[in-house]
PDB file of C-alpha atoms in Angstrom:
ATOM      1  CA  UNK A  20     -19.246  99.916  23.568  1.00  0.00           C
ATOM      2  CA  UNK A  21     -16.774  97.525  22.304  1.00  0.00           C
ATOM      3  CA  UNK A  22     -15.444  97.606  18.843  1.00  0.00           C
ATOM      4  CA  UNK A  23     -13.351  94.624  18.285  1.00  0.00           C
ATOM      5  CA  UNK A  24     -13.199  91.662  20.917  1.00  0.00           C
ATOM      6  CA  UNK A  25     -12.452  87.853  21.539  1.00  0.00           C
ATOM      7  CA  UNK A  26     -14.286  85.528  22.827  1.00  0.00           C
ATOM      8  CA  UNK A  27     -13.120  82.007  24.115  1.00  0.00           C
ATOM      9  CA  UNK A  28      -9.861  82.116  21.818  1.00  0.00           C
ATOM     10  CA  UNK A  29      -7.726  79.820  21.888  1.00  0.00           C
ATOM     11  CA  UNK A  30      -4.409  79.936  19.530  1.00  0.00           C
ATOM     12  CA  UNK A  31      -1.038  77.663  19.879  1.00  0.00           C
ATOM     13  CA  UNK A  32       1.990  76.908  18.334  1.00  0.00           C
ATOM     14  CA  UNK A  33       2.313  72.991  17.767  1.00  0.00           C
ATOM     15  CA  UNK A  34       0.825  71.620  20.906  1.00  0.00           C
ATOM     16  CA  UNK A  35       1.733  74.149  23.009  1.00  0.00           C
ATOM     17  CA  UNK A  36      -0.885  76.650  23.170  1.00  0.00           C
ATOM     18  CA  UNK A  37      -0.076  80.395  23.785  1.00  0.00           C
ATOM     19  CA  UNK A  38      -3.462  81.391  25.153  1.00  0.00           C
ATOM     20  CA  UNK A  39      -7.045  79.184  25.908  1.00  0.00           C
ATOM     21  CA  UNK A  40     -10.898  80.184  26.298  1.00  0.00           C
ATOM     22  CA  UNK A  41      -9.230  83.723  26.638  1.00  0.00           C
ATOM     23  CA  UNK A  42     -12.100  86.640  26.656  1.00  0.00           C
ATOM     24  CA  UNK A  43     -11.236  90.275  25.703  1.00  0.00           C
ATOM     25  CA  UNK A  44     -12.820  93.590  24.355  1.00  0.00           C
ATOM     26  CA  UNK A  45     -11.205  96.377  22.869  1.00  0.00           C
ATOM     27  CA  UNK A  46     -13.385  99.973  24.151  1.00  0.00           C
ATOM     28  CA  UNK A  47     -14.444 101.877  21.207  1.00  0.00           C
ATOM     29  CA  UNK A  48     -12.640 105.240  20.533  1.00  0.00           C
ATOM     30  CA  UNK A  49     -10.225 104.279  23.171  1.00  0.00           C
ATOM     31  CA  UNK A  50      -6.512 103.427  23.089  1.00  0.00           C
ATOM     32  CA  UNK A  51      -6.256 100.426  24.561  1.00  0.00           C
ATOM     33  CA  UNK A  52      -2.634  98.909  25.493  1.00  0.00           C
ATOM     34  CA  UNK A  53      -1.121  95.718  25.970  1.00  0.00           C
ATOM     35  CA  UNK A  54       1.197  94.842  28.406  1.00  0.00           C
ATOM     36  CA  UNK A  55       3.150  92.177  30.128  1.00  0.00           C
ATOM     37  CA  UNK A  56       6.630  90.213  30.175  1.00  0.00           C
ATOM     38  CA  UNK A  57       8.402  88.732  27.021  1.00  0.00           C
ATOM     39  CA  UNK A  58       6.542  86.016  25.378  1.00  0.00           C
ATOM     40  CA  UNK A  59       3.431  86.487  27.290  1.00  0.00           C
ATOM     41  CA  UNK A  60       1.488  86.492  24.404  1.00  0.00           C
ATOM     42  CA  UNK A  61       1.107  90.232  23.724  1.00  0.00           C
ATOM     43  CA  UNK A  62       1.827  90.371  19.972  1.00  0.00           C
ATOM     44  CA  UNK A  63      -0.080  86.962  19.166  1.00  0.00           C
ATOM     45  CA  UNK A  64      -3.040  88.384  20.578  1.00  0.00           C
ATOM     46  CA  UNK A  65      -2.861  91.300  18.432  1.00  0.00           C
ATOM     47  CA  UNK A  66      -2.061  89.219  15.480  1.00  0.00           C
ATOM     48  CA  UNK A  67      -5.108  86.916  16.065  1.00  0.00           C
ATOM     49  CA  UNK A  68      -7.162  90.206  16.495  1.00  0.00           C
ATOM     50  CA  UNK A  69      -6.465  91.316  12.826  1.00  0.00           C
ATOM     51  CA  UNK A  70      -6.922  87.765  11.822  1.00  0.00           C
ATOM     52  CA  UNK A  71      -3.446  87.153  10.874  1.00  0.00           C
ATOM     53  CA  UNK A  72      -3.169  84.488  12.997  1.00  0.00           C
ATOM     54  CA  UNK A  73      -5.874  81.294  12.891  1.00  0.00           C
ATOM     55  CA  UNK A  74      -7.105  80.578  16.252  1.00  0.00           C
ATOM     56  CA  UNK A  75      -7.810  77.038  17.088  1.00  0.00           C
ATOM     57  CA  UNK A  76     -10.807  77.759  19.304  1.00  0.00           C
ATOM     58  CA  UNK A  77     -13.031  80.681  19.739  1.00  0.00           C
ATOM     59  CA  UNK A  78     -13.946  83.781  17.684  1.00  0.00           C
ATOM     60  CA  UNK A  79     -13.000  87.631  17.044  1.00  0.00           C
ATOM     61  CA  UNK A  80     -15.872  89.952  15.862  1.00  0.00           C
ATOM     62  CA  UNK A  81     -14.977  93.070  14.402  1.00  0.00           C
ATOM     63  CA  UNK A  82     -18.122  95.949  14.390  1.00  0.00           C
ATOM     64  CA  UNK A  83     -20.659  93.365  15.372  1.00  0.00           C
ATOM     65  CA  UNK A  84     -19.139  90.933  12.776  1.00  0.00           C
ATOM     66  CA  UNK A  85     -17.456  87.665  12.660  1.00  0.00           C
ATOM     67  CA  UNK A  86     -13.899  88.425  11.362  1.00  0.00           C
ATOM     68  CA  UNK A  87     -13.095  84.849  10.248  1.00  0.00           C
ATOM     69  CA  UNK A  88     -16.029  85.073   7.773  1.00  0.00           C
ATOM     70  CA  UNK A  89     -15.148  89.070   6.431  1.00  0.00           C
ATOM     71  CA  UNK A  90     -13.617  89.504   3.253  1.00  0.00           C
ATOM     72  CA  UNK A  91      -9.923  90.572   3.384  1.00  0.00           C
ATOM     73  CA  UNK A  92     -10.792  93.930   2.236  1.00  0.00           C
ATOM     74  CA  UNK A  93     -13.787  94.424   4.382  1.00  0.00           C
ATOM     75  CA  UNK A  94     -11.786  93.909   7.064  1.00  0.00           C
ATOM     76  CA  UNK A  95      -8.952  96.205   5.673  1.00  0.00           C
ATOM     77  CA  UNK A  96     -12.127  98.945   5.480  1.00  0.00           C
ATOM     78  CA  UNK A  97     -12.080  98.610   9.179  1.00  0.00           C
ATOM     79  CA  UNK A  98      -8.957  98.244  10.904  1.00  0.00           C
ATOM     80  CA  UNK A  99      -5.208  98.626   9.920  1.00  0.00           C
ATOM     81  CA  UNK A 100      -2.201  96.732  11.734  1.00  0.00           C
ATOM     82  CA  UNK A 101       1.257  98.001  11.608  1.00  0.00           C
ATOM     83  CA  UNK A 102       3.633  95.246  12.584  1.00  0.00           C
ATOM     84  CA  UNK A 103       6.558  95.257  14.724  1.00  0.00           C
ATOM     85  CA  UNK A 104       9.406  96.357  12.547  1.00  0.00           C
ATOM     86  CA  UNK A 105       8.378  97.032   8.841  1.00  0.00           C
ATOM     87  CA  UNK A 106      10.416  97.201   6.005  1.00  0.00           C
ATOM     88  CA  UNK A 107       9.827  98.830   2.995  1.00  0.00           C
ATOM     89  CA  UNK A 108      11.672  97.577  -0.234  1.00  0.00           C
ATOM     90  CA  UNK A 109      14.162  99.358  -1.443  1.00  0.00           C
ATOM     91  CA  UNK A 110      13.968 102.977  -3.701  1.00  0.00           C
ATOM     92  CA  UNK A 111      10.394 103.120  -2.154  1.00  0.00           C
ATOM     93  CA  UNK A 112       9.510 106.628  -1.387  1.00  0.00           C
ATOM     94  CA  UNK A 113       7.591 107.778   1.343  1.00  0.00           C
ATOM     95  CA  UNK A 114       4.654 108.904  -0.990  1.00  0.00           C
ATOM     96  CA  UNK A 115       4.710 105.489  -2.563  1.00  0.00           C
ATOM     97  CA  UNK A 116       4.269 103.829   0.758  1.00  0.00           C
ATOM     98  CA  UNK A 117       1.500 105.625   2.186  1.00  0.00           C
ATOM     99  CA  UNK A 118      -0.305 105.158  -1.225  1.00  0.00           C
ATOM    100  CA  UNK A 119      -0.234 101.599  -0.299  1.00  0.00           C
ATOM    101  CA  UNK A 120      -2.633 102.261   2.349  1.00  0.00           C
ATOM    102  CA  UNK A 121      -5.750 102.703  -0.198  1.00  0.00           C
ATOM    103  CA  UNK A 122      -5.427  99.093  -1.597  1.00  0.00           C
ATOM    104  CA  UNK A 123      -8.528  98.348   0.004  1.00  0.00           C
ATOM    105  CA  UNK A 124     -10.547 100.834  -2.159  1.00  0.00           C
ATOM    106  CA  UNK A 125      -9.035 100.051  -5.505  1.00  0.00           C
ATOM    107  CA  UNK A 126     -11.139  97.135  -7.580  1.00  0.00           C
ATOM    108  CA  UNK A 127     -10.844  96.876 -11.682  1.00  0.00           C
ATOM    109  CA  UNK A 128     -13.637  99.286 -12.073  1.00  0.00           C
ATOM    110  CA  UNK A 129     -12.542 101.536  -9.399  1.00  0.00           C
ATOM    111  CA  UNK A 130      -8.908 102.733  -9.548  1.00  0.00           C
ATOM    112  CA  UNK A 131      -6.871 105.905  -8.454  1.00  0.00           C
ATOM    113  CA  UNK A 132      -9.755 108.266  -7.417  1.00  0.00           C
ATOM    114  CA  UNK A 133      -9.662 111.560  -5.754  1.00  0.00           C
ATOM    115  CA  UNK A 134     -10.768 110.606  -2.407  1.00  0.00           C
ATOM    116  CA  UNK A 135      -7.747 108.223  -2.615  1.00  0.00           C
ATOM    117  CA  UNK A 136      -5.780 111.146  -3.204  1.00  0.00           C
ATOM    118  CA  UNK A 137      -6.803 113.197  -0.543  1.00  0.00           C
ATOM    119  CA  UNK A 138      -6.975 110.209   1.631  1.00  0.00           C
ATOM    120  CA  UNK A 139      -3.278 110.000   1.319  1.00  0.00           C
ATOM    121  CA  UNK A 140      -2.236 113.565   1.603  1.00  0.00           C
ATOM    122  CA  UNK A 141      -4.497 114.029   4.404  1.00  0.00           C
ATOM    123  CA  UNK A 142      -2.041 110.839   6.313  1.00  0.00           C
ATOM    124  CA  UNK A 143       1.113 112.982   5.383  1.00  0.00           C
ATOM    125  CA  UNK A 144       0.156 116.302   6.482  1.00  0.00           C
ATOM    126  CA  UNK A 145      -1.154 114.292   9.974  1.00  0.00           C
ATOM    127  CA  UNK A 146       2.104 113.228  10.303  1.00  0.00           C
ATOM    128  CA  UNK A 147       4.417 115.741   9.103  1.00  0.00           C
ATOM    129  CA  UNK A 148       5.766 113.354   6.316  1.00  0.00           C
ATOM    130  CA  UNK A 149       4.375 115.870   3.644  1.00  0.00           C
ATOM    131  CA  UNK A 150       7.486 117.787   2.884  1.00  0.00           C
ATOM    132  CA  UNK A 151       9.214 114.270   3.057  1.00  0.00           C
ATOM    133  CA  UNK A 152       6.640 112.433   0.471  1.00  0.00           C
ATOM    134  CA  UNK A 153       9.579 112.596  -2.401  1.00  0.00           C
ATOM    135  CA  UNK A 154      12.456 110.489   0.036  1.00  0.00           C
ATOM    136  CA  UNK A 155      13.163 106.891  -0.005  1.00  0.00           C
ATOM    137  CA  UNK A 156      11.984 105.247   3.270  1.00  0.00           C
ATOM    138  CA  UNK A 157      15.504 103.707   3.594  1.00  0.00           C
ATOM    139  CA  UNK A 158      16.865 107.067   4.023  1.00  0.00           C
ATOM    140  CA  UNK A 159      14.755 108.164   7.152  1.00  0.00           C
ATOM    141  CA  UNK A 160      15.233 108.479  10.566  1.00  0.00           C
ATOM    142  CA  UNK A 161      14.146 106.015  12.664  1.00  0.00           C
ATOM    143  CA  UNK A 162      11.146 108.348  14.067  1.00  0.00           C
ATOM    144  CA  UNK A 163      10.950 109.426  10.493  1.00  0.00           C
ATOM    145  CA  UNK A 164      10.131 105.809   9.206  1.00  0.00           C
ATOM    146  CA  UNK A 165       8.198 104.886  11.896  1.00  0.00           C
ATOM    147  CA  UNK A 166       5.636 107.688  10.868  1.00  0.00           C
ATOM    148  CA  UNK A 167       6.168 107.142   7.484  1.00  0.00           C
ATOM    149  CA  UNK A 168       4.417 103.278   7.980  1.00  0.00           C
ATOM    150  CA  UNK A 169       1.778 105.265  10.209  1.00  0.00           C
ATOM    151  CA  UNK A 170       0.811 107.863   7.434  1.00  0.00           C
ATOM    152  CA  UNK A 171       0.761 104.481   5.466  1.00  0.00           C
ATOM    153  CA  UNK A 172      -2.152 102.870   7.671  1.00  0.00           C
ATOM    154  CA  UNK A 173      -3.876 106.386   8.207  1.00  0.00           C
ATOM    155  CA  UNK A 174      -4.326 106.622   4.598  1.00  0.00           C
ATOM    156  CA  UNK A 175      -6.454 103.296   5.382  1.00  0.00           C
ATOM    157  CA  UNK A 176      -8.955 105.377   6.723  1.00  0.00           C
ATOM    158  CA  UNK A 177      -9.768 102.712   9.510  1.00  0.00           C
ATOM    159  CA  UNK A 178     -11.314 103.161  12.595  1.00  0.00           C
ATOM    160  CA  UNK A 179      -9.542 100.628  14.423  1.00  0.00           C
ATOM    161  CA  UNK A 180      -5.720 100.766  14.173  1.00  0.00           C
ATOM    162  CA  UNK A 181      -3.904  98.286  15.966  1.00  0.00           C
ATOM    163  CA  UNK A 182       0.209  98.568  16.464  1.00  0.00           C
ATOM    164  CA  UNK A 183       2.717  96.033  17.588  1.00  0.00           C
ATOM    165  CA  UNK A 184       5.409  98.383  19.649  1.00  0.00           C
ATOM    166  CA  UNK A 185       5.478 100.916  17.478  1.00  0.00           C
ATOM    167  CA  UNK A 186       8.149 102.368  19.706  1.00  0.00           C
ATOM    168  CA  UNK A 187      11.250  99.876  19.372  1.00  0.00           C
ATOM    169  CA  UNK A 188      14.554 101.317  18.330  1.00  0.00           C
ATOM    170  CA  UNK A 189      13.162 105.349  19.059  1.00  0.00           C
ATOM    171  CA  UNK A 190      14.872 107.026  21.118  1.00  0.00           C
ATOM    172  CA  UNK A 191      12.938 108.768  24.234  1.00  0.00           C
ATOM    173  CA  UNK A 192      12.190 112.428  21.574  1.00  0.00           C
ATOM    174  CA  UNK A 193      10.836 109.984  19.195  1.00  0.00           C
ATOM    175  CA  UNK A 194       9.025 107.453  21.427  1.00  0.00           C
ATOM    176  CA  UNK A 195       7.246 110.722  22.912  1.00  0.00           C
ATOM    177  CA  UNK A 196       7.003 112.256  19.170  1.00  0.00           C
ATOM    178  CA  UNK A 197       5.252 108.761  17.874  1.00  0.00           C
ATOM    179  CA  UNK A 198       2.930 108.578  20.815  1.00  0.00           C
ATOM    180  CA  UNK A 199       2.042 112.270  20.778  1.00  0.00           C
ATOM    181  CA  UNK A 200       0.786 111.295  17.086  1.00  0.00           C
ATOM    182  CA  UNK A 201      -1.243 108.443  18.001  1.00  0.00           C
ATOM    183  CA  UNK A 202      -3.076 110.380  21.177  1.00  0.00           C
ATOM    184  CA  UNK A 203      -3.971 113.564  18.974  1.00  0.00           C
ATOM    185  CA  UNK A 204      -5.449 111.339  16.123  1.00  0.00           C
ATOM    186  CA  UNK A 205      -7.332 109.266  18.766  1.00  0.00           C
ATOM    187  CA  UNK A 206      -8.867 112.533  20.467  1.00  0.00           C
ATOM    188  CA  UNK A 207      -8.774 114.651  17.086  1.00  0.00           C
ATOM    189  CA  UNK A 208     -10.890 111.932  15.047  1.00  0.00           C
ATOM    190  CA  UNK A 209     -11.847 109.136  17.656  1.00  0.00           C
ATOM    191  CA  UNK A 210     -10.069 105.840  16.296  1.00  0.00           C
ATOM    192  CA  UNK A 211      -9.650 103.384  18.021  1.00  0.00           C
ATOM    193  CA  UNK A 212      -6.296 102.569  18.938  1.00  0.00           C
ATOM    194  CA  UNK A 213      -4.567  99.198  20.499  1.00  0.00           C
ATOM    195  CA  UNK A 214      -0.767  99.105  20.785  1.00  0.00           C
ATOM    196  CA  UNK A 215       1.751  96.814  22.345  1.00  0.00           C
ATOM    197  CA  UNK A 216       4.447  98.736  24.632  1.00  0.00           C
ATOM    198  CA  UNK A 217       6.899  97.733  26.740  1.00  0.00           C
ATOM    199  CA  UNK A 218       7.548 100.909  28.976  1.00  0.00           C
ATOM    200  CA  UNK A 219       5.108 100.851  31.241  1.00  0.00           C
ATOM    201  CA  UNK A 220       4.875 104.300  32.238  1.00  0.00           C
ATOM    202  CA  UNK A 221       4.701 105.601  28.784  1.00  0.00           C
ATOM    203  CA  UNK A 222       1.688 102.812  28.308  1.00  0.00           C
ATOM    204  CA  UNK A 223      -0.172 104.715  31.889  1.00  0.00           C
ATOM    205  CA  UNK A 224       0.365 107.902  30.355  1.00  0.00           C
ATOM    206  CA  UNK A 225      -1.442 107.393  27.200  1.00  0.00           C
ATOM    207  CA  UNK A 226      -3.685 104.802  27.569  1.00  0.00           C
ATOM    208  CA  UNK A 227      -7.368 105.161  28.673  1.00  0.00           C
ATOM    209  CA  UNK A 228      -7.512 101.385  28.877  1.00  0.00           C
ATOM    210  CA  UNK A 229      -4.441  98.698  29.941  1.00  0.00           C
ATOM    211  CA  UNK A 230      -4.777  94.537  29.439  1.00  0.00           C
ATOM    212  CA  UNK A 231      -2.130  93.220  31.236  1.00  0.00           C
ATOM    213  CA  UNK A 232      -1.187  89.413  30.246  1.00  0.00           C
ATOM    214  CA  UNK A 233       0.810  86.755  31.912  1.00  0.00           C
ATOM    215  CA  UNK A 234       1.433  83.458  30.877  1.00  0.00           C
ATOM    216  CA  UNK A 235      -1.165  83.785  27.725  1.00  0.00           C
ATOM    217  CA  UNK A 236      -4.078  84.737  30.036  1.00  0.00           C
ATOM    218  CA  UNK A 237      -5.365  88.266  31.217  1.00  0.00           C
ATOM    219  CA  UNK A 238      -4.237  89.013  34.481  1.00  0.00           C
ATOM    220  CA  UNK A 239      -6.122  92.607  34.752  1.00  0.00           C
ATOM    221  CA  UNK A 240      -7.894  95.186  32.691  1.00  0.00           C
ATOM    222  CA  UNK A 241      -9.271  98.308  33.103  1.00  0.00           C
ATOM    223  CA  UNK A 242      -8.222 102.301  33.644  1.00  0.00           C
ATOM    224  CA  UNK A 243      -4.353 102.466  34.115  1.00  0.00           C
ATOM    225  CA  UNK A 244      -4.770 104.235  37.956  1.00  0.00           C
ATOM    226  CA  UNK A 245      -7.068 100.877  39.083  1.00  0.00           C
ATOM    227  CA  UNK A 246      -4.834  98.442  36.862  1.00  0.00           C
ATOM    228  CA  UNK A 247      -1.282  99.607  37.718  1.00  0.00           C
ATOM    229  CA  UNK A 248       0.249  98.665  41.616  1.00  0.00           C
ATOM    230  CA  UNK A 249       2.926  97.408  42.764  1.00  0.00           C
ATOM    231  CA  UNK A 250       1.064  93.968  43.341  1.00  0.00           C
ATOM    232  CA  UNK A 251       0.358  93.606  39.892  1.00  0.00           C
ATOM    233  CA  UNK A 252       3.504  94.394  38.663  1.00  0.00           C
ATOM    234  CA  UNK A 253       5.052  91.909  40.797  1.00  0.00           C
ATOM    235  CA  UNK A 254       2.680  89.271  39.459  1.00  0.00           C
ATOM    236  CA  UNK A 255       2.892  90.380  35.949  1.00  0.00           C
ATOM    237  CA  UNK A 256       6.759  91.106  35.754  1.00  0.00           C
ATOM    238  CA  UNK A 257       8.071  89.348  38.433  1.00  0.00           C
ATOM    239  CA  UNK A 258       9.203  92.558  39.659  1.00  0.00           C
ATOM    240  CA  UNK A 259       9.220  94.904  42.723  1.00  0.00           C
ATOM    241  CA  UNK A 260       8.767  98.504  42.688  1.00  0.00           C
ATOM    242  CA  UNK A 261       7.183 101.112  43.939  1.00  0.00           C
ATOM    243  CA  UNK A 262       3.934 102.955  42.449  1.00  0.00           C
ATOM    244  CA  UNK A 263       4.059 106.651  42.697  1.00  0.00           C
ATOM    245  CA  UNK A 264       1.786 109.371  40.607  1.00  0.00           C
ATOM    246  CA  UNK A 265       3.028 111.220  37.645  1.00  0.00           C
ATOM    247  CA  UNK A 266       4.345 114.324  38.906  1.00  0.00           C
ATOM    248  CA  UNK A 267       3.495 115.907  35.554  1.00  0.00           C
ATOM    249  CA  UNK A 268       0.164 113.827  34.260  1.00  0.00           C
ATOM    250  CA  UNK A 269      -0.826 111.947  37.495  1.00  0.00           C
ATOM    251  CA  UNK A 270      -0.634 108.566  36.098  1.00  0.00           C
ATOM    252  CA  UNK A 271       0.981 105.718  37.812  1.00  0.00           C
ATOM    253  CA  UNK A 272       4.934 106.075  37.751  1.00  0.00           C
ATOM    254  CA  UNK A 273       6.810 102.809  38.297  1.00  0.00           C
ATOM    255  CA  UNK A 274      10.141 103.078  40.080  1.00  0.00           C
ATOM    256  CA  UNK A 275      11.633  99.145  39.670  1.00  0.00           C
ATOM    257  CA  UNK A 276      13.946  98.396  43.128  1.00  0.00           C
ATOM    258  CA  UNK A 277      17.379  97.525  41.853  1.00  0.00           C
ATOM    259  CA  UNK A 278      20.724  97.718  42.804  1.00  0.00           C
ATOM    260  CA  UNK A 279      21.571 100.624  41.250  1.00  0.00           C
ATOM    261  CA  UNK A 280      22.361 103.521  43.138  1.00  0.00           C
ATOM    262  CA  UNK A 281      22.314 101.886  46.495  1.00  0.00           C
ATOM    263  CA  UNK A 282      25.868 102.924  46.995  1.00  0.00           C
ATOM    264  CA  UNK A 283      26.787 105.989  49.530  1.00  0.00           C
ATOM    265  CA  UNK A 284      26.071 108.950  48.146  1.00  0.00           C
ATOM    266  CA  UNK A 285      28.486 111.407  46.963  1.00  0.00           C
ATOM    267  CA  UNK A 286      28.017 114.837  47.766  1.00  0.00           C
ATOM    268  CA  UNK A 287      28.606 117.002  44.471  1.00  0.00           C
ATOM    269  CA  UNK A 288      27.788 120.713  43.469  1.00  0.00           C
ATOM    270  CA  UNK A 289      25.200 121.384  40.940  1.00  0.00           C
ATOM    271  CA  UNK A 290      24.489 124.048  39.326  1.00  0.00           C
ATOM    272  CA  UNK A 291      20.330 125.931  39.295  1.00  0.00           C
ATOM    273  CA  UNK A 292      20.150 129.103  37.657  1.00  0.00           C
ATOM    274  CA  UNK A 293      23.539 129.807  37.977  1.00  0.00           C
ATOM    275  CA  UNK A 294      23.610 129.509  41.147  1.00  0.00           C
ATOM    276  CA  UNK A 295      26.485 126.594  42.836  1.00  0.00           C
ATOM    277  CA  UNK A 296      24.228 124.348  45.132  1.00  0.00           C
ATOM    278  CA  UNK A 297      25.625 121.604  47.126  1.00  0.00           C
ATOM    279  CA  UNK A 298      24.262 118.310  47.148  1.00  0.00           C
TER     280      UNK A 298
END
């Protein structure tokens, strides 16, 4: 079943469009990730999926609705976007923040209410930002932040949460760390998840579904082990490489040909256990 899809969209900049007639669907209680090179398209597609981008053609229906003709907060009831790069004003503490995330449920009648209040510690203690809650954003790490904004759209109580490279700037401990995070709520409590990513072989090892764009169409979609081979990369990236599995998770591994390393190899002594080996 699909959640959130497009259907014939078409969106451009000027007269140049980015994408035409395009066709896409987002599987329910899945994460779903995009790739493909830069300026494919990637992040306008997710933009125009949480309607903040107009498309000039075509439609996006959310839950069985169309999402041009939702209120803003019905659609906020439904599915949360975390843009690429957030920043938080300054002095704003990490408990402040998150509380943002239960806009959508406050009216004049209806203001700060319990459930909004366990809403938003139940986002903290998710995301380990609970013993954090009284810190300024600004004075995070960057994989401290970067779950800071996602306690923020967790507290949005969404099922459909949709993230434009949540990854960028982390180091490898906090790419994994962020990722982790996003994989246990998906399997924990079933939302839907759609990212952006530019590593490919972090996006095979965590997503159950991959939509690979080139040139502002889709090239391929489907399972990560029937999507991901060297042909496609080649197609999609422009580059050559070989496909091998996972040797921890099975997935596709991508191992890019290059230059580097083709020298003669040195021999050098390593050591295993203690033990001197020569390579």
């Amino acid at each position: 079943m699909d959640i959130l899809c497009a259907e014939k969209l078409g969106l451009s900049y000027g007269d140049a469009y980015i994408f035409e007639n395009m066709d896409v669907a987002i599987p329910q209680g899945k994460i779903t990730v995009f790739i493909g090179s830069n300026g494919c398209g990637k992040s306008t597609l997710l933009r125009s999926l949480a309607r903040l981008l107009k498309p000039q053609q075509g439609s996006v229906i959310l839950d069985g609705e169309q999402i041009a003709e939702m209120k803003t907060k019905d659609i906020a009831r439904k599915l949360a976007i975390l843009p690429q790069g957030p920043v938080a004003p300054e002095g704003l503490t990490v408990l402040q923040l998150v509380k943002q995330g239960r806009y959508p449920y406050q009216t004049w009648l209806k203001q700060w209410s319990p459930e909004d209040e366990q809403a938003v510690d139940r986002a903290l203690v998710s995301t380990k930002m609970k013993e954090l809650k009284g810190r300024t954003v600004d004075s995070l790490s960057g994989g401290q932040r970067q779950r800071a904004w996602i306690a923020m759209t967790l507290a949005q109580e969404t099922p459909v949460i949709l993230l434009d490279e949540p990854t960028t700037y982390l180091d490898l401990t906090h790419q994994i760390e962020v990722l982790d995070l996003l994989y246990d709520l998906n399997r924990s409590e079933q939302r839907t998840i759609v990212m952006v990513l530019h590593d490919i072989n972090l996006a095979c090892r965590y997503a159950d579904h991959i939509v690979a764009i080139k040139n502002g169409g889709i090239e391929a979609t489907g399972h990560p082990a029937a999507v991901i081979n060297a042909e496609l990369m080649e197609k999609v990236f422009d580059l050559r490489c070989h496909i091998i599995p996972d040797p921890i998770f099975g997935t596709p591994l991508c191992i890019p040909h290059g230059k580097g390393g083709l020298h003669k190899p040195l021999k050098e002594t390593v050591s295993i256990n203690n033990q001197m080996i020569s390579q």
